[in-house]
Amino acid sequence: MPTAAGLTTTSAKPPCAALDYTPAYEQGGGIGRYVRELVAALARVDDRTRYRLFVAGLQSALPPAPGPNFAWRSTALSPRWLARIWHRARLPLPVEAFTGPLDLYHATDFVLPPHLPATRTLVTVHDLSFIQVPETANPRLKAYLDAVVPRSVRRADHVLADSAATRADLVHFYDLPPEKITVLLSGVD
């Protein structure tokens, strides 16, 4: 049975998908808004998939879950500490240590954390401006993205790009096969 998460299951148990909700928690606009709108849309169209919304660096109470099939998963570890653990030290602490077992993990903001082999993965790349116009990027952030984005998109089962231009950049700069990338334009509320 197909679901909005793109997972197919033949068992009576619905699939379980986690999304990195951290940008929505930390950012008012941009990628934060993208994640909030994505979750709101999923809540409207899919009442079967079990969703886990993962938030790193939780410092306050979270709002009610957007639907009965949604649950929060969080850690007090900040996104910066998780980046140090996952991408600088490359410790293989899987994201499932925080989310529980998953069928799919969606990294909504360029970077895919370590995960268990059975978990399918999806990473959204919003643009490659840190490569196209490097002078506009914070040098530390650019160095980080230069290191982790290529690894993330290669390890991901599938990549979402916000535009055809980003898809073309992913193929050009990272030599990704075009069929591994789907263009999914960000919607409006």
CSV table of C-alpha atoms in Angstrom, one decimal:
chain,number,residue,atom,x,y,z
A,1,MET,CA,0.0,0.0,0.0
A,2,PRO,CA,1.6,3.3,-1.0
A,3,THR,CA,1.8,6.2,1.4
A,4,ALA,CA,2.7,9.9,1.3
A,5,ALA,CA,6.1,9.1,2.6
A,6,GLY,CA,6.7,7.0,-0.6
A,7,LEU,CA,7.1,3.8,1.4
A,8,THR,CA,5.2,0.7,0.4
A,9,THR,CA,4.2,-2.0,2.9
A,10,THR,CA,2.4,-5.2,2.5
A,11,SER,CA,2.1,-5.9,6.2
A,12,ALA,CA,-0.7,-4.6,8.5
A,13,LYS,CA,1.8,-2.5,10.4
A,14,PRO,CA,2.2,0.9,8.9
A,15,PRO,CA,5.6,2.2,7.9
A,16,CYS,CA,7.6,4.5,10.2
A,17,ALA,CA,9.3,7.6,8.9
A,18,ALA,CA,11.3,10.2,10.7
A,19,LEU,CA,12.0,13.7,9.6
A,20,ASP,CA,14.6,16.0,10.9
A,21,TYR,CA,12.4,18.8,12.4
A,22,THR,CA,15.4,20.7,13.8
A,23,PRO,CA,15.4,23.4,11.2
A,24,ALA,CA,11.7,24.1,11.9
A,25,TYR,CA,12.5,24.4,15.6
A,26,GLU,CA,15.5,26.7,15.0
A,27,GLN,CA,14.6,28.9,12.0
A,28,GLY,CA,11.7,31.1,11.4
A,29,GLY,CA,12.0,31.2,7.6
A,30,GLY,CA,13.8,29.4,4.8
A,31,ILE,CA,14.5,25.8,5.5
A,32,GLY,CA,12.6,26.0,8.8
A,33,ARG,CA,9.5,27.0,7.0
A,34,TYR,CA,10.0,24.3,4.4
A,35,VAL,CA,10.0,21.7,7.1
A,36,ARG,CA,7.0,23.1,8.9
A,37,GLU,CA,5.0,23.2,5.7
A,38,LEU,CA,6.1,19.7,4.7
A,39,VAL,CA,5.0,18.3,8.0
A,40,ALA,CA,1.7,20.1,7.9
A,41,ALA,CA,1.0,18.8,4.4
A,42,LEU,CA,1.9,15.2,5.4
A,43,ALA,CA,-0.5,15.5,8.4
A,44,ARG,CA,-3.3,16.5,6.0
A,45,VAL,CA,-2.8,13.7,3.4
A,46,ASP,CA,-1.4,10.7,5.3
A,47,ASP,CA,-3.0,9.3,8.4
A,48,ARG,CA,-1.4,5.9,8.1
A,49,THR,CA,2.4,6.3,8.2
A,50,ARG,CA,3.8,6.7,11.7
A,51,TYR,CA,5.9,9.8,11.7
A,52,ARG,CA,8.6,10.8,14.2
A,53,LEU,CA,9.7,14.4,14.2
A,54,PHE,CA,13.3,14.6,15.4
A,55,VAL,CA,14.5,17.7,17.1
A,56,ALA,CA,18.1,18.2,18.2
A,57,GLY,CA,19.0,20.7,20.9
A,58,LEU,CA,15.5,20.9,22.4
A,59,GLN,CA,15.4,23.6,25.0
A,60,SER,CA,11.7,24.1,25.5
A,61,ALA,CA,8.3,22.4,25.2
A,62,LEU,CA,7.2,21.3,21.7
A,63,PRO,CA,3.8,22.1,20.3
A,64,PRO,CA,1.2,19.3,20.1
A,65,ALA,CA,1.9,16.7,17.4
A,66,PRO,CA,0.3,17.7,14.1
A,67,GLY,CA,-1.7,14.5,14.0
A,68,PRO,CA,-2.4,11.2,15.8
A,69,ASN,CA,0.2,9.4,13.7
A,70,PHE,CA,2.9,11.9,14.6
A,71,ALA,CA,5.3,11.8,17.7
A,72,TRP,CA,8.2,13.9,18.8
A,73,ARG,CA,11.6,12.5,19.3
A,74,SER,CA,14.3,14.8,20.7
A,75,THR,CA,17.7,15.1,22.3
A,76,ALA,CA,19.2,17.8,24.4
A,77,LEU,CA,22.4,17.4,22.3
A,78,SER,CA,22.7,20.5,20.1
A,79,PRO,CA,22.9,20.3,16.3
A,80,ARG,CA,26.5,21.5,16.7
A,81,TRP,CA,27.4,18.6,19.0
A,82,LEU,CA,25.6,16.1,16.8
A,83,ALA,CA,27.6,17.5,13.9
A,84,ARG,CA,30.8,17.0,15.9
A,85,ILE,CA,29.9,13.4,16.8
A,86,TRP,CA,28.5,12.4,13.4
A,87,HIS,CA,30.5,14.3,10.9
A,88,ARG,CA,33.8,15.4,12.4
A,89,ALA,CA,34.5,12.5,14.7
A,90,ARG,CA,32.5,10.2,12.5
A,91,LEU,CA,31.2,8.2,15.4
A,92,PRO,CA,28.7,5.6,14.0
A,93,LEU,CA,25.9,6.6,16.5
A,94,PRO,CA,22.8,5.9,14.4
A,95,VAL,CA,20.0,8.4,14.3
A,96,GLU,CA,17.7,5.6,15.4
A,97,ALA,CA,19.3,5.8,18.8
A,98,PHE,CA,17.1,9.0,19.1
A,99,THR,CA,14.2,8.1,16.9
A,100,GLY,CA,13.7,4.4,17.5
A,101,PRO,CA,13.5,1.9,14.6
A,102,LEU,CA,12.6,3.4,11.2
A,103,ASP,CA,11.7,2.4,7.7
A,104,LEU,CA,12.7,5.9,6.3
A,105,TYR,CA,14.7,8.8,7.6
A,106,HIS,CA,14.4,12.2,5.8
A,107,ALA,CA,17.3,14.6,6.4
A,108,THR,CA,15.6,17.9,5.6
A,109,ASP,CA,18.7,20.1,5.6
A,110,PHE,CA,21.6,18.9,3.4
A,111,VAL,CA,23.2,16.5,5.9
A,112,LEU,CA,22.5,12.8,6.4
A,113,PRO,CA,23.4,11.4,9.8
A,114,PRO,CA,24.6,7.8,10.4
A,115,HIS,CA,21.8,5.3,10.3
A,116,LEU,CA,21.2,1.6,10.5
A,117,PRO,CA,21.5,-0.4,7.2
A,118,ALA,CA,17.8,-1.3,7.1
A,119,THR,CA,16.7,2.3,7.1
A,120,ARG,CA,16.0,3.9,3.8
A,121,THR,CA,17.2,7.5,3.5
A,122,LEU,CA,16.2,10.7,1.8
A,123,VAL,CA,18.2,14.0,1.9
A,124,THR,CA,16.9,17.4,0.7
A,125,VAL,CA,19.5,19.7,-0.9
A,126,HIS,CA,18.1,23.2,-1.2
A,127,ASP,CA,21.0,24.7,-3.3
A,128,LEU,CA,24.7,24.5,-3.8
A,129,SER,CA,25.3,28.2,-3.3
A,130,PHE,CA,28.3,27.4,-1.1
A,131,ILE,CA,30.0,26.0,-4.2
A,132,GLN,CA,28.5,28.4,-6.8
A,133,VAL,CA,29.1,31.6,-5.0
A,134,PRO,CA,31.6,30.7,-2.2
A,135,GLU,CA,32.4,34.3,-1.3
A,136,THR,CA,28.8,34.6,0.1
A,137,ALA,CA,29.2,31.7,2.4
A,138,ASN,CA,30.5,31.8,6.0
A,139,PRO,CA,34.0,30.1,5.6
A,140,ARG,CA,33.4,27.7,8.5
A,141,LEU,CA,30.0,26.7,7.3
A,142,LYS,CA,31.4,26.3,3.7
A,143,ALA,CA,34.2,24.0,4.9
A,144,TYR,CA,31.7,21.9,6.8
A,145,LEU,CA,29.3,21.7,3.9
A,146,ASP,CA,32.1,20.9,1.5
A,147,ALA,CA,33.0,17.9,3.7
A,148,VAL,CA,29.6,16.5,4.6
A,149,VAL,CA,27.2,17.2,1.7
A,150,PRO,CA,29.1,15.1,-0.9
A,151,ARG,CA,29.2,12.2,1.6
A,152,SER,CA,25.5,12.7,2.5
A,153,VAL,CA,24.2,12.7,-1.1
A,154,ARG,CA,26.3,9.7,-2.0
A,155,ARG,CA,25.1,7.7,1.0
A,156,ALA,CA,21.4,8.6,0.6
A,157,ASP,CA,19.1,6.3,-1.1
A,158,HIS,CA,17.5,9.3,-2.8
A,159,VAL,CA,18.0,13.0,-3.0
A,160,LEU,CA,15.3,15.8,-3.2
A,161,ALA,CA,16.4,19.0,-5.0
A,162,ASP,CA,14.4,22.2,-4.6
A,163,SER,CA,14.9,23.1,-8.3
A,164,ALA,CA,16.0,21.8,-11.7
A,165,ALA,CA,19.1,24.0,-11.3
A,166,THR,CA,20.0,22.3,-8.0
A,167,ARG,CA,19.5,18.9,-9.6
A,168,ALA,CA,21.8,19.8,-12.4
A,169,ASP,CA,24.4,21.1,-9.9
A,170,LEU,CA,24.2,17.8,-7.9
A,171,VAL,CA,24.9,15.9,-11.1
A,172,HIS,CA,27.7,18.2,-12.2
A,173,PHE,CA,29.6,18.8,-8.9
A,174,TYR,CA,29.0,15.4,-7.2
A,175,ASP,CA,28.6,13.1,-10.3
A,176,LEU,CA,25.3,11.8,-8.9
A,177,PRO,CA,23.1,9.8,-11.3
A,178,PRO,CA,20.2,11.9,-12.4
A,179,GLU,CA,17.7,9.1,-11.6
A,180,LYS,CA,18.8,9.4,-7.9
A,181,ILE,CA,17.5,12.9,-7.7
A,182,THR,CA,13.9,14.2,-7.8
A,183,VAL,CA,13.0,17.8,-8.2
A,184,LEU,CA,10.3,18.7,-5.7
A,185,LEU,CA,9.5,22.4,-5.8
A,186,SER,CA,8.7,23.9,-2.4
A,187,GLY,CA,5.0,24.7,-2.2
A,188,VAL,CA,3.2,27.6,-0.6
A,189,ASP,CA,0.7,27.5,2.2
